[in-house]
Tab-separated table of C-alpha atoms in Angstrom:
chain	number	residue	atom	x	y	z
A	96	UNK	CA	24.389	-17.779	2.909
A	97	UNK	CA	21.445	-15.549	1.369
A	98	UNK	CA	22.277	-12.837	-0.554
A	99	UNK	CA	20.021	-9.331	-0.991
A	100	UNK	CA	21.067	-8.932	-4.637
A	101	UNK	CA	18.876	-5.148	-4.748
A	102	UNK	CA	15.802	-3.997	-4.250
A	103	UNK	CA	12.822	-2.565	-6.357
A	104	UNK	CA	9.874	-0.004	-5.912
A	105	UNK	CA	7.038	0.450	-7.385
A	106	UNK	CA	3.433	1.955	-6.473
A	107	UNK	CA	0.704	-0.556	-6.511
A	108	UNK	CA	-2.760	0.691	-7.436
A	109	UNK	CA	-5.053	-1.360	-7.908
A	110	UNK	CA	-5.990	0.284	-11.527
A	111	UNK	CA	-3.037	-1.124	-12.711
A	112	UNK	CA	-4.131	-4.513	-11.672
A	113	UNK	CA	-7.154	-3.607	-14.153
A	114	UNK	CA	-5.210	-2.511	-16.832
A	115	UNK	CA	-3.009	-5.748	-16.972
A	116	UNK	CA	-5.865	-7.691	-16.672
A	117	UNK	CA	-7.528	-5.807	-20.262
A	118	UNK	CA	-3.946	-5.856	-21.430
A	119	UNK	CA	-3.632	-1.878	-22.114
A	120	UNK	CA	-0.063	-2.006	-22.308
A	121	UNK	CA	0.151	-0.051	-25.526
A	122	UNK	CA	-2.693	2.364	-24.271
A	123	UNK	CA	-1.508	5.911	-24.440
A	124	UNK	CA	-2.779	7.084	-20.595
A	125	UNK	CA	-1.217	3.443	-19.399
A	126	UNK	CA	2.356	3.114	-21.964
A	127	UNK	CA	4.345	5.659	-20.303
A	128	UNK	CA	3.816	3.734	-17.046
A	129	UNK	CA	4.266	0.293	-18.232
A	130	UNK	CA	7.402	1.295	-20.372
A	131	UNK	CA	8.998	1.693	-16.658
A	132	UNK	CA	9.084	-2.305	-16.445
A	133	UNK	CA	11.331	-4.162	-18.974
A	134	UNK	CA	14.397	-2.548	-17.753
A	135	UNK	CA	13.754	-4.130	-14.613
A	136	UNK	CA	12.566	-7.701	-15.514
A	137	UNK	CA	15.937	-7.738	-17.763
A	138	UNK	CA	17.537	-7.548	-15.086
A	139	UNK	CA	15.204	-10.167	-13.144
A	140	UNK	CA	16.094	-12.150	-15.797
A	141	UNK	CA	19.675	-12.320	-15.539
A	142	UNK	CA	19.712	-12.297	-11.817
A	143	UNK	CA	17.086	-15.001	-11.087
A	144	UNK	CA	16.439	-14.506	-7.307
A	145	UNK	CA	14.769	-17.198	-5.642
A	146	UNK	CA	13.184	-15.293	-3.409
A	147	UNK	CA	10.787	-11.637	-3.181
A	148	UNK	CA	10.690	-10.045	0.294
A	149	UNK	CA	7.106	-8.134	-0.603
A	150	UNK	CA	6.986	-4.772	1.820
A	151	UNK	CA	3.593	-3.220	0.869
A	152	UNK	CA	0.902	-2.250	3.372
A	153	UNK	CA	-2.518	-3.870	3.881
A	154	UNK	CA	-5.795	-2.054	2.244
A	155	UNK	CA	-8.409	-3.457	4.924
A	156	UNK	CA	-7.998	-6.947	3.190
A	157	UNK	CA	-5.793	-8.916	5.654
A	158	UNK	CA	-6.482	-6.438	8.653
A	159	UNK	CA	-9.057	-4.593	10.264
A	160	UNK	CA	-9.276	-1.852	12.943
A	161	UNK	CA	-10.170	-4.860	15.912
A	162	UNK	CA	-6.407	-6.135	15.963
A	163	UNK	CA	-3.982	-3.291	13.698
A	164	UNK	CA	-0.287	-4.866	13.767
A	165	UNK	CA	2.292	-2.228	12.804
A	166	UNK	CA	4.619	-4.227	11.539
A	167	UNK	CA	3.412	-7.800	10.276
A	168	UNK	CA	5.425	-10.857	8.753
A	169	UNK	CA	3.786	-13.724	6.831
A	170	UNK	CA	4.762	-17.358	7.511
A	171	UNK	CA	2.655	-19.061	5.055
A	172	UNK	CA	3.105	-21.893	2.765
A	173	UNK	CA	0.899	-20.122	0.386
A	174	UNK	CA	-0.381	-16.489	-0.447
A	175	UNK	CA	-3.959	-15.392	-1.568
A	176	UNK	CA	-5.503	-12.716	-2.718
A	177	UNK	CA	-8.845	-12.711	-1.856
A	178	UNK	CA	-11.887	-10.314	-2.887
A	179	UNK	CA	-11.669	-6.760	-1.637
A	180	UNK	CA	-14.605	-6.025	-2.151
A	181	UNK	CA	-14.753	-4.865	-5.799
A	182	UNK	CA	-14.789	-8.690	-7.359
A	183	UNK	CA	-11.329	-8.988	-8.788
A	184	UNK	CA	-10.117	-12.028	-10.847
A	185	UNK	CA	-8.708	-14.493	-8.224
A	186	UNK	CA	-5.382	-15.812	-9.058
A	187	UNK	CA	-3.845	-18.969	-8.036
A	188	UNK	CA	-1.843	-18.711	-5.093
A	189	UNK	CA	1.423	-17.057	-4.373
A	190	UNK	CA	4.515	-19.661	-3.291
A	191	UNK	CA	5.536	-18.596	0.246
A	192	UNK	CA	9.092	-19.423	1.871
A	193	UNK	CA	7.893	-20.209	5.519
A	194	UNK	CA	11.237	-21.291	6.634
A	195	UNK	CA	12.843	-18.197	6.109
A	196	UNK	CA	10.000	-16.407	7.094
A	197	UNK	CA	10.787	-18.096	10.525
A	198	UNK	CA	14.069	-17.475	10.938
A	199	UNK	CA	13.548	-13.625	9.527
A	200	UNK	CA	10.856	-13.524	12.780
A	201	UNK	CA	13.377	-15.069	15.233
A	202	UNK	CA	16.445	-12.864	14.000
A	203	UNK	CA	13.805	-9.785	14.111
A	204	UNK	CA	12.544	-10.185	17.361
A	205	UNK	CA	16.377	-11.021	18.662
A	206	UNK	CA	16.840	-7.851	17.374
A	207	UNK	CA	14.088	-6.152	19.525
A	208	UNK	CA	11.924	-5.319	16.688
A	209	UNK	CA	8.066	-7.127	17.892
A	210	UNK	CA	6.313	-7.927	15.478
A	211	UNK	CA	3.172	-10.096	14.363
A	212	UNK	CA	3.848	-13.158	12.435
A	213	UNK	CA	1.053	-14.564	10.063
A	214	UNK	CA	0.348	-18.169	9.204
A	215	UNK	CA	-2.358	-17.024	7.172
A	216	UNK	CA	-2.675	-13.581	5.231
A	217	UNK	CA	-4.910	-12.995	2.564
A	218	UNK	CA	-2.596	-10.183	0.337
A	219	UNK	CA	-4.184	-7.313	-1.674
A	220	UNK	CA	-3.587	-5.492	-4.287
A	221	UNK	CA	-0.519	-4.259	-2.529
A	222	UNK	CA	1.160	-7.518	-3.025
A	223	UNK	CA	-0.420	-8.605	-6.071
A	224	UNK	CA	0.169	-5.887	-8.456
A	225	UNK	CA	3.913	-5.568	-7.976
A	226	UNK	CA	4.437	-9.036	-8.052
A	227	UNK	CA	2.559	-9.371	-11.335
A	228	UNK	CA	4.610	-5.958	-13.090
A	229	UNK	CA	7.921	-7.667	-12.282
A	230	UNK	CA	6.914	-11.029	-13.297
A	231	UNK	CA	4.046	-10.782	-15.980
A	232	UNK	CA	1.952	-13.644	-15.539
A	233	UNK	CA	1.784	-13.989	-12.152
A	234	UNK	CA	1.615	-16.255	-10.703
A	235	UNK	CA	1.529	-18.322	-13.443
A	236	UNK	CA	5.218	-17.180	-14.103
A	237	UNK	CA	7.927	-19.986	-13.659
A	238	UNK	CA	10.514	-17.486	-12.949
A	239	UNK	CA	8.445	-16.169	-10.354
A	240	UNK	CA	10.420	-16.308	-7.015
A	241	UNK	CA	9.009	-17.797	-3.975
A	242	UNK	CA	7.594	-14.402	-1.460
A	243	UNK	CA	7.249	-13.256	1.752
A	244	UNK	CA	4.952	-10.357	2.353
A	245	UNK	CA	5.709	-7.845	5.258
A	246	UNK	CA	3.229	-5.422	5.664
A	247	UNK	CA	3.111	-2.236	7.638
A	248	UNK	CA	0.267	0.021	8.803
A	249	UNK	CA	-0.194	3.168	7.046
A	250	UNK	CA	-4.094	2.420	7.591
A	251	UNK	CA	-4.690	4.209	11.015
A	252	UNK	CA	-2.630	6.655	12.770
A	253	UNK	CA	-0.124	6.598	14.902
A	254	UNK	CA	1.779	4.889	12.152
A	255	UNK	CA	5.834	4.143	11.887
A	256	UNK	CA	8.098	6.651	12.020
A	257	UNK	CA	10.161	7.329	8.393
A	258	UNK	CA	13.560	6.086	10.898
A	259	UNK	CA	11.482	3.458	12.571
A	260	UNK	CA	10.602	1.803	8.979
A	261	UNK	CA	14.726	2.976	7.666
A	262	UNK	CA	15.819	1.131	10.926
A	263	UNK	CA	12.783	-1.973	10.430
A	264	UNK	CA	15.231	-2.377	7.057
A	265	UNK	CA	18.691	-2.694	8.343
A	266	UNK	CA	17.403	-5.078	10.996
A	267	UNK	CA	15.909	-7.051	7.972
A	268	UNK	CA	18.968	-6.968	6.027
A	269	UNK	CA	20.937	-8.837	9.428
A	270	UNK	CA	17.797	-11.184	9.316
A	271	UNK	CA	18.402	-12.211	5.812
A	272	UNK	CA	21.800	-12.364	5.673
A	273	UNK	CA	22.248	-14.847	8.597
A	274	UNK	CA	20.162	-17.386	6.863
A	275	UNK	CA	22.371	-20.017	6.411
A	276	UNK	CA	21.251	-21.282	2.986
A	277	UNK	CA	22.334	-19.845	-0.427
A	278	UNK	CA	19.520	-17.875	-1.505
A	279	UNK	CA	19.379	-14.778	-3.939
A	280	UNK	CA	17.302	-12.070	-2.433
A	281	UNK	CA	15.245	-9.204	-3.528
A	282	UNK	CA	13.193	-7.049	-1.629
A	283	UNK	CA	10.028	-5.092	-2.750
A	284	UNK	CA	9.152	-1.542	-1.367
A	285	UNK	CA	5.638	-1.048	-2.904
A	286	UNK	CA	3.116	1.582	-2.909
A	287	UNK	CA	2.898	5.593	-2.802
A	288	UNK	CA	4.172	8.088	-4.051
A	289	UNK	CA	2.128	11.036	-3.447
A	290	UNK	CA	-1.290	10.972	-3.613
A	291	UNK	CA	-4.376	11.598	-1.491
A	292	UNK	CA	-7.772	9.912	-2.033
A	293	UNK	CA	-10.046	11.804	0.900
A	294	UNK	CA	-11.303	15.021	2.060
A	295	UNK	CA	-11.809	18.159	0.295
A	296	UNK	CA	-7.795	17.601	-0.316
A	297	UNK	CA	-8.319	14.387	-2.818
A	298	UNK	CA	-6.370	14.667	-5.847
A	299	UNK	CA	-3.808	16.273	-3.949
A	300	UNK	CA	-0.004	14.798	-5.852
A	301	UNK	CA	3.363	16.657	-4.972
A	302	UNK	CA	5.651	16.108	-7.848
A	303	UNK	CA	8.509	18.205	-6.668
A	304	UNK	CA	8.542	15.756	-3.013
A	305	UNK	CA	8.313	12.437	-4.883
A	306	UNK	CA	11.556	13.451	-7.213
A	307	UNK	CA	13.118	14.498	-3.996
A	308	UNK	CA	12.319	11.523	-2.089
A	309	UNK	CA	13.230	9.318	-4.973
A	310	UNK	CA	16.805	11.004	-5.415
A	311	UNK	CA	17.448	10.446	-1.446
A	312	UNK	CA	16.170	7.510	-1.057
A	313	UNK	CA	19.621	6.193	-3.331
A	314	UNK	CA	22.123	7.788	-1.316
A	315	UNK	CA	21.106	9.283	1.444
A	316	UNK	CA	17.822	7.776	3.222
A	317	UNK	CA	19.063	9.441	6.738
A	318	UNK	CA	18.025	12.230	5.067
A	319	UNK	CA	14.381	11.133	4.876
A	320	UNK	CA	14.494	10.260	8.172
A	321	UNK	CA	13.676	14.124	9.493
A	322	UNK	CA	10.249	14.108	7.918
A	323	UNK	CA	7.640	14.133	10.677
A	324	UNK	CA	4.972	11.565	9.659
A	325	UNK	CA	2.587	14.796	9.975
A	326	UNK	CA	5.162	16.599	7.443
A	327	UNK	CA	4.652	13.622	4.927
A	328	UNK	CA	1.348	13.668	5.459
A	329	UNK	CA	0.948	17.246	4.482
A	330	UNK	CA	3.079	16.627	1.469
A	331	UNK	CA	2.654	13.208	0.610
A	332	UNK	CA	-1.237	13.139	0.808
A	333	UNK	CA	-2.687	10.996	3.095
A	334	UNK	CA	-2.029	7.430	1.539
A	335	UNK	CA	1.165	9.205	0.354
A	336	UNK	CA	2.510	7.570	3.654
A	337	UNK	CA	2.668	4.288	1.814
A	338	UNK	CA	6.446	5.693	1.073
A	339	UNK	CA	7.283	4.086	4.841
A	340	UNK	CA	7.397	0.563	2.461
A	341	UNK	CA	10.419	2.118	0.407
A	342	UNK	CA	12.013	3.006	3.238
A	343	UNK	CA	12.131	-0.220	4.958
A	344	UNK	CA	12.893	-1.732	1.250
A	345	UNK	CA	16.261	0.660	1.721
A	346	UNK	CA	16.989	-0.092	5.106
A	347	UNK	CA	17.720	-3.552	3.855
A	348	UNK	CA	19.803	-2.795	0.973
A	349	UNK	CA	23.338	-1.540	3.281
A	350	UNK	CA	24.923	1.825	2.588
A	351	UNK	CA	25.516	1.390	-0.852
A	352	UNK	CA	23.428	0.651	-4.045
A	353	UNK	CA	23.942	2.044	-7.455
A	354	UNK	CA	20.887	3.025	-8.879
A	355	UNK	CA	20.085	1.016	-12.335
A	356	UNK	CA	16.896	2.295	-13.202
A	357	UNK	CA	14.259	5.057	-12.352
A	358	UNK	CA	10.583	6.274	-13.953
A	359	UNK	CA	8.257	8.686	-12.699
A	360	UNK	CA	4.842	9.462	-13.952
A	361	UNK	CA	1.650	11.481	-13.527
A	362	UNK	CA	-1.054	10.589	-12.787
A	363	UNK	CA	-1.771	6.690	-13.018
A	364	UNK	CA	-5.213	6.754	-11.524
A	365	UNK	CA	-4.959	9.667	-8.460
A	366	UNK	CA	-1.304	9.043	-8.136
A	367	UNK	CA	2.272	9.852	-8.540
A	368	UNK	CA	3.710	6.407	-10.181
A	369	UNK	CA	7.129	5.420	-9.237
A	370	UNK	CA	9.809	2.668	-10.023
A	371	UNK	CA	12.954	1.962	-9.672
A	372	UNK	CA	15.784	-0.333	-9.529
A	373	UNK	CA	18.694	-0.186	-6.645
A	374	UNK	CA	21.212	-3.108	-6.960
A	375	UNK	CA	23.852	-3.510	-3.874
A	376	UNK	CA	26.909	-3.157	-3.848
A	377	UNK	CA	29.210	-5.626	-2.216
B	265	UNK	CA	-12.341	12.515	29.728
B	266	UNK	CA	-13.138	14.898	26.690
B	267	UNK	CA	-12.743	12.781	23.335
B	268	UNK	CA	-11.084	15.339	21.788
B	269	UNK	CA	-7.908	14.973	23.972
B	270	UNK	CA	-6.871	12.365	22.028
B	271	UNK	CA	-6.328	14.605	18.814
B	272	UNK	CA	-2.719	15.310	18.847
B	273	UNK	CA	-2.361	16.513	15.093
B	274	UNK	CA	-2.253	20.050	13.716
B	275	UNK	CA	-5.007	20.414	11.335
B	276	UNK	CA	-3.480	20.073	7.760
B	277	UNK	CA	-6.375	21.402	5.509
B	278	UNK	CA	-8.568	19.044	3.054
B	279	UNK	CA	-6.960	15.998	5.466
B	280	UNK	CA	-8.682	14.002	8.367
B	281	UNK	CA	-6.000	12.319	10.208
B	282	UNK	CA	-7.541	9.397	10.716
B	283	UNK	CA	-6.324	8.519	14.205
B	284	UNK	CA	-7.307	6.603	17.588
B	285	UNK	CA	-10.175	9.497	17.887
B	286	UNK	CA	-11.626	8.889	14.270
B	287	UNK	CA	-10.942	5.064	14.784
B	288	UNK	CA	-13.425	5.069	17.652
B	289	UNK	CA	-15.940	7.256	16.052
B	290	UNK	CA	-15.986	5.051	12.907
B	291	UNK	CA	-15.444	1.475	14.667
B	292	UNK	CA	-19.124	0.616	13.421
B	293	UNK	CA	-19.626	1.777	9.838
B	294	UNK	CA	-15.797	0.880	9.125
B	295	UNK	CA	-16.482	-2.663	10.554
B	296	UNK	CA	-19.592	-2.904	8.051
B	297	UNK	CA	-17.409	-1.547	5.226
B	298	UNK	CA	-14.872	-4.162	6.179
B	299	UNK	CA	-17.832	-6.987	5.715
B	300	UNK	CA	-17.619	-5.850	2.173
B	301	UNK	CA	-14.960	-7.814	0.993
B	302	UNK	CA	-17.393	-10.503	0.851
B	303	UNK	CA	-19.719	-11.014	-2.105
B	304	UNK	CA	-22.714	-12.477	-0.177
B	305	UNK	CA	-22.613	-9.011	2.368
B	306	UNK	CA	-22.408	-6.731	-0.510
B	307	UNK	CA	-26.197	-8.466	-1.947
B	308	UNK	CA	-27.238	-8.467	1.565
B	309	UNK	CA	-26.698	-4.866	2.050
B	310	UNK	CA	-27.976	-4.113	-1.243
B	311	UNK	CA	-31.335	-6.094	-1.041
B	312	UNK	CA	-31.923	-4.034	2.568
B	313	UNK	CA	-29.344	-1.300	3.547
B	314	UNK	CA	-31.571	0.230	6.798
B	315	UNK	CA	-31.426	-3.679	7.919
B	316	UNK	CA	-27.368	-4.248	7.554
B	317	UNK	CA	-26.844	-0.887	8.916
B	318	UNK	CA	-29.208	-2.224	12.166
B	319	UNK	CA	-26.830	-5.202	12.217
B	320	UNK	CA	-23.636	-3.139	12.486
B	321	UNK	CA	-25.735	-0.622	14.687
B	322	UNK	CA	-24.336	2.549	12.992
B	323	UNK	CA	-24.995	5.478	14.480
B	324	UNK	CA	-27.891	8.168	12.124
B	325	UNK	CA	-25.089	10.322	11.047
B	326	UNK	CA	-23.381	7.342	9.761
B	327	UNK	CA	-27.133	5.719	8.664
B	328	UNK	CA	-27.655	9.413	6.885
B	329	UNK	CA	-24.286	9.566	5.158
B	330	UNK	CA	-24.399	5.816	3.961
B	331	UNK	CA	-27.819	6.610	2.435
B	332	UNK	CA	-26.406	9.728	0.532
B	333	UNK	CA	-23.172	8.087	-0.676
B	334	UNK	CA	-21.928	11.016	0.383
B	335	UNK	CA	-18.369	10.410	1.203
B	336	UNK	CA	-17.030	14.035	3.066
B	337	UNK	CA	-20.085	12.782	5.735
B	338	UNK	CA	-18.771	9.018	5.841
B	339	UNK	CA	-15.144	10.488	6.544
B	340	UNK	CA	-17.024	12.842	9.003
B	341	UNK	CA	-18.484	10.160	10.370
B	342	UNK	CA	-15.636	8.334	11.406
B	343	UNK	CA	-14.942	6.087	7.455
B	344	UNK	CA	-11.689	5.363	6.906
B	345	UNK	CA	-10.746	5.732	2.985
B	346	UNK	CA	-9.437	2.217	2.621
B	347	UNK	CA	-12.873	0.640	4.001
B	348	UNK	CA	-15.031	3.096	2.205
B	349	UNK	CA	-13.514	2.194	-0.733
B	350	UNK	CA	-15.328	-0.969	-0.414
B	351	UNK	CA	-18.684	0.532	0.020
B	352	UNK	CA	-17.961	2.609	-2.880
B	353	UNK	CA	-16.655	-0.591	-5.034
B	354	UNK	CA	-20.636	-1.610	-4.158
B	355	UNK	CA	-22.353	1.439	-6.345
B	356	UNK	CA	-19.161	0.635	-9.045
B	357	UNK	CA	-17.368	4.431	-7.719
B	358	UNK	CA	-13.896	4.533	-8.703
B	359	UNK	CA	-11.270	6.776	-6.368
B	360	UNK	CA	-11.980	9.219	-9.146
B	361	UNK	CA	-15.565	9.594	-9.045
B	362	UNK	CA	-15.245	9.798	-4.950
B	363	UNK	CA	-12.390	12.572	-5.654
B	364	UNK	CA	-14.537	14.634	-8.197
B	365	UNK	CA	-17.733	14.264	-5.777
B	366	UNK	CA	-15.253	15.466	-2.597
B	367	UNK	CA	-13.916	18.103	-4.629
B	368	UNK	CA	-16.935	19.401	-6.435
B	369	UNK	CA	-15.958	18.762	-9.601
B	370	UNK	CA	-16.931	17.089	-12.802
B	371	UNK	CA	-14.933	13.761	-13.376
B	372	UNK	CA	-13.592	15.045	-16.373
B	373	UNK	CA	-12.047	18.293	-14.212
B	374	UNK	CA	-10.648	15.983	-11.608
B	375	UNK	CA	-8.784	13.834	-14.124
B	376	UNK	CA	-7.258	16.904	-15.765
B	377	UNK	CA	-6.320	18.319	-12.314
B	378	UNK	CA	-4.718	14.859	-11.741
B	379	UNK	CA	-2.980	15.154	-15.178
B	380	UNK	CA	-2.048	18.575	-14.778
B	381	UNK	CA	0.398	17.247	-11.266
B	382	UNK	CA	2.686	16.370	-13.340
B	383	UNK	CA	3.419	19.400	-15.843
C-alpha cells in the first residue's frame, strides 16, 4: 500500500528560481534562506520517496479567469513549465504518476470533494521552484521522485476556506493510502507566507502571524481553521493566502507528525520565507 | 442590478479584494496580460501597444493606465497582480520596483522596509 512518509513546505518565489539559476547560494541576502535546505534533502536522501504530491497554486500560467477551478488535479504523463511571461530557462519535463493521479481523482470525488482533473498543465514557478530546492538539479536529478501537482485558487476571490483546504487534506490522505501499490509518499505545501505584492499595502509581511501559523500548523491545524479568509487576508497580505497549500499539505499528514525541521526568514524578495519538515507518525 | 452588490468584503486598507466584481471589470486587460506568457505577444504589443490594446478592446481607463505603467490604475482598473505581473515582466519591473512605485518610495526604501519585517 502507499505510504505518506511526511510532508514539506516551502514558499516558492520565483526570485529564488533566479537565484539558483546564477547559483547565489553563498550570497549573503540569499545564504540564510538556502541554509534552510540540506536538513531536508538529508532526509530525502535517506527516505527516497518515489513519489511528490506538489500542492502549490497556479500564477496565471496553467489558468485564466475564463474557466478558474478551485481545486485542480493533474493526470499527466509529463509536467512543463512553460514561459510566464518573463522568459525563464525551460527545463526538461517533470515525470508525472498518472495512475495514481487517477485513482487519487476517483477516491476524491467518492469522497464528495469535485474537482478538475488535468491531462495537460503547464506548472509555474509554484511547482518548479520547490521541486528544484528539495532536489537540486531538477529535473535533471535521478533521485527526483515522480509528481503530481494539485493546485488551488488563491488567484480570484471567493477562494477555499482555511477548513475547506485542512479537510481537501485528510480526504487526500484516504486517497493515497488506498492505493494499492507500495509507494513512499511525500506531499508538498508550497507558497506564502505573508506577503502582499498590490495596492498602496505592497510590502506588507506579518512576522508575528507566520511564526504563529507555522507553530499550529504542527499540532494543532483546527486551530487555523477559525481564520476567516478575509482575516488572513488582512494579515497574511493578499498572496499571503497561498498558506491554504500548507494546509491541505497537513490535512494529509493524520493527527500526528513530529516536526524535524523549521526556518524562517525575512524578506526573500517581498516575502516572509518559510520551510519546514513534518514526518508522520505511525 | 447595481454592480456593486456583488462586493461582499469589508474594506481592508492598501488591499483590493480582487473578487467576482473586479474579475468582471478587469476580464479584458487581464485576458491581454494573460497573452503575455507568450514571447511572440509580448513583441507584438511592444512594436504597437494602442493596436493590441484594440484587439483585447480594453476599456480608456485601462488604455490610460497601460500607457502610464502605472500599476494602482491597472489594479483600479480591474488587473489582477498575478497577470500584471506579466505586463510588468515586459518593461523588465520586478515585484519590487511595482511595490516602491505603489508605495511611493525609492527602491532602495522599499527593500529596507521589506528587510526591516523581520527585526
Amino acid at each position: 500500500m502507499a505510504k505518506i512518509l511526511g510532508g514539506l513546505t516551502t514558499s516558492h518565489i520565483p526570485a529564488v528560481g533566479n537565484a539558483i539559476h546564477n547559483g547565489l547560494f553563498d550570497d549573503p541576502y540569499w545564504k540564510p534562506f538556502f541554509d534552510g535546505y540540506p536538513p531536508i534533502r538529508d532526509w530525502l536522501d535517506e527516505h527516497k520517496p518515489d513519489l511528490a504530491i506538489n500542492i502549490y497554486n497556479d500564477h496565471g500560467l496553467g489558468f485564466f479567469l475564463d474557466k478558474m477551478p478551485t481545486f485542480a488535479i493533474g493526470a499527466a504523463h509529463e509536467y512543463r513549465n512553460e514561459d510566464e511571461g518573463w522568459g525563464i530557462p525551460q527545463l526538461p519535463p517533470f515525470p508525472g504518476a498518472p495512475e495514481v493521479s487517477w485513482h487519487i481523482i476517483e477516491s476524491m470525488v467518492e469522497q464528495e470533494f469535485d474537482i478538475t482533473s488535468c491531462q495537460e498543465l503547464a506548472v509555474d514557478h509554484g511547482f518548479v521552484v520547490p521541486m528544484q530546492l528539495f532536489w537540486p538539479g531538477a529535473p535533471g536529478n535521478s533521485d527526483m521522485p515522480r509528481s503530481i501537482p494539485i493546485s488551488a485558487n488563491t488567484v480570484q476571490h471567493p477562494i477555499p476556506t482555511l477548513k475547506r483546504a485542512l479537510d481537501f487534506g485528510k480526504a487526500l490522505r484516504r486517497a493515497i493510502e488506498s492505493y494499492p501499490e507500495d509507494l513512499k509518499v511525500v506531499v508538498l505545501g508550497t507558497g506564502g507566507l505573508s506577503h502582499q505584492l498590490d495596492g498602496e499595502r505592497a510590502g506588507f509581511i506579518n512576522k508575528e502571524f507566520d511564526q504563529y501559523c507555522m507553530e499550529k500548523i504542527v499540532d494543532d491545524p483546527e486551530a487555523l481553521t477559525k481564520i476567516s479568509r478575509m482575516e488572513l487576508v488582512e494579515k497574511a497580505g493578499a498572496q499571503g493566502t497561498e498558506f491554504l497549500m500548507w494546509m491541505m499539505m497537513r490535512g494529509a499528514l493524520g493527527d500526528k507528525v513530529v516536526r524535524r525541521h523549521s526556518n524562517y526568514h525575512i524578506p526573500i524578495s517581498n516575502t516572509g520565507a518559510g520551510t519546514m519538515l513534518l514526518e508522520c507518525v505511525e | 442590478m447595481d454592480i456593486t452588490e456583488f462586493d461582499h468584503h469589508s474594506p481592508i486598507p492598501g488591499t483590493t479584494v480582487f473578487d467576482g466584481r473586479m474579475a468582471m471589470k478587469g476580464y479584458a486587460l487581464n485576458k491581454m496580460c494573460y497573452s503575455f506568457n507568450g514571447a511572440e505577444a509580448r513583441e507584438e504589443y511592444l512594436a504597437d501597444p494602442e493596436a493590441y490594446m484594440e484587439k483585447f478592446g480594453l476599456n480608456d481607463e485601462q488604455k490610460q493606465a497601460c500607457r502610464d505603467k502605472n500599476v494602482l490604475a491597472l489594479i483600479a482598473a480591474g488587473g489582477n497582480i498575478y497577470y500584471l505581473a506579466k505586463f510588468a515582466g515586459i518593461y523588465r519591473l520586478d515585484v519590487q520596483d511595482i511595490g516602491a512605485q505603489q508605495t511611493g518610495m525609492t527602491k532602495e526604501d522599499f527593500k529596507e522596509k521589506l528587510r526591516k519585517a523581520g527585526d
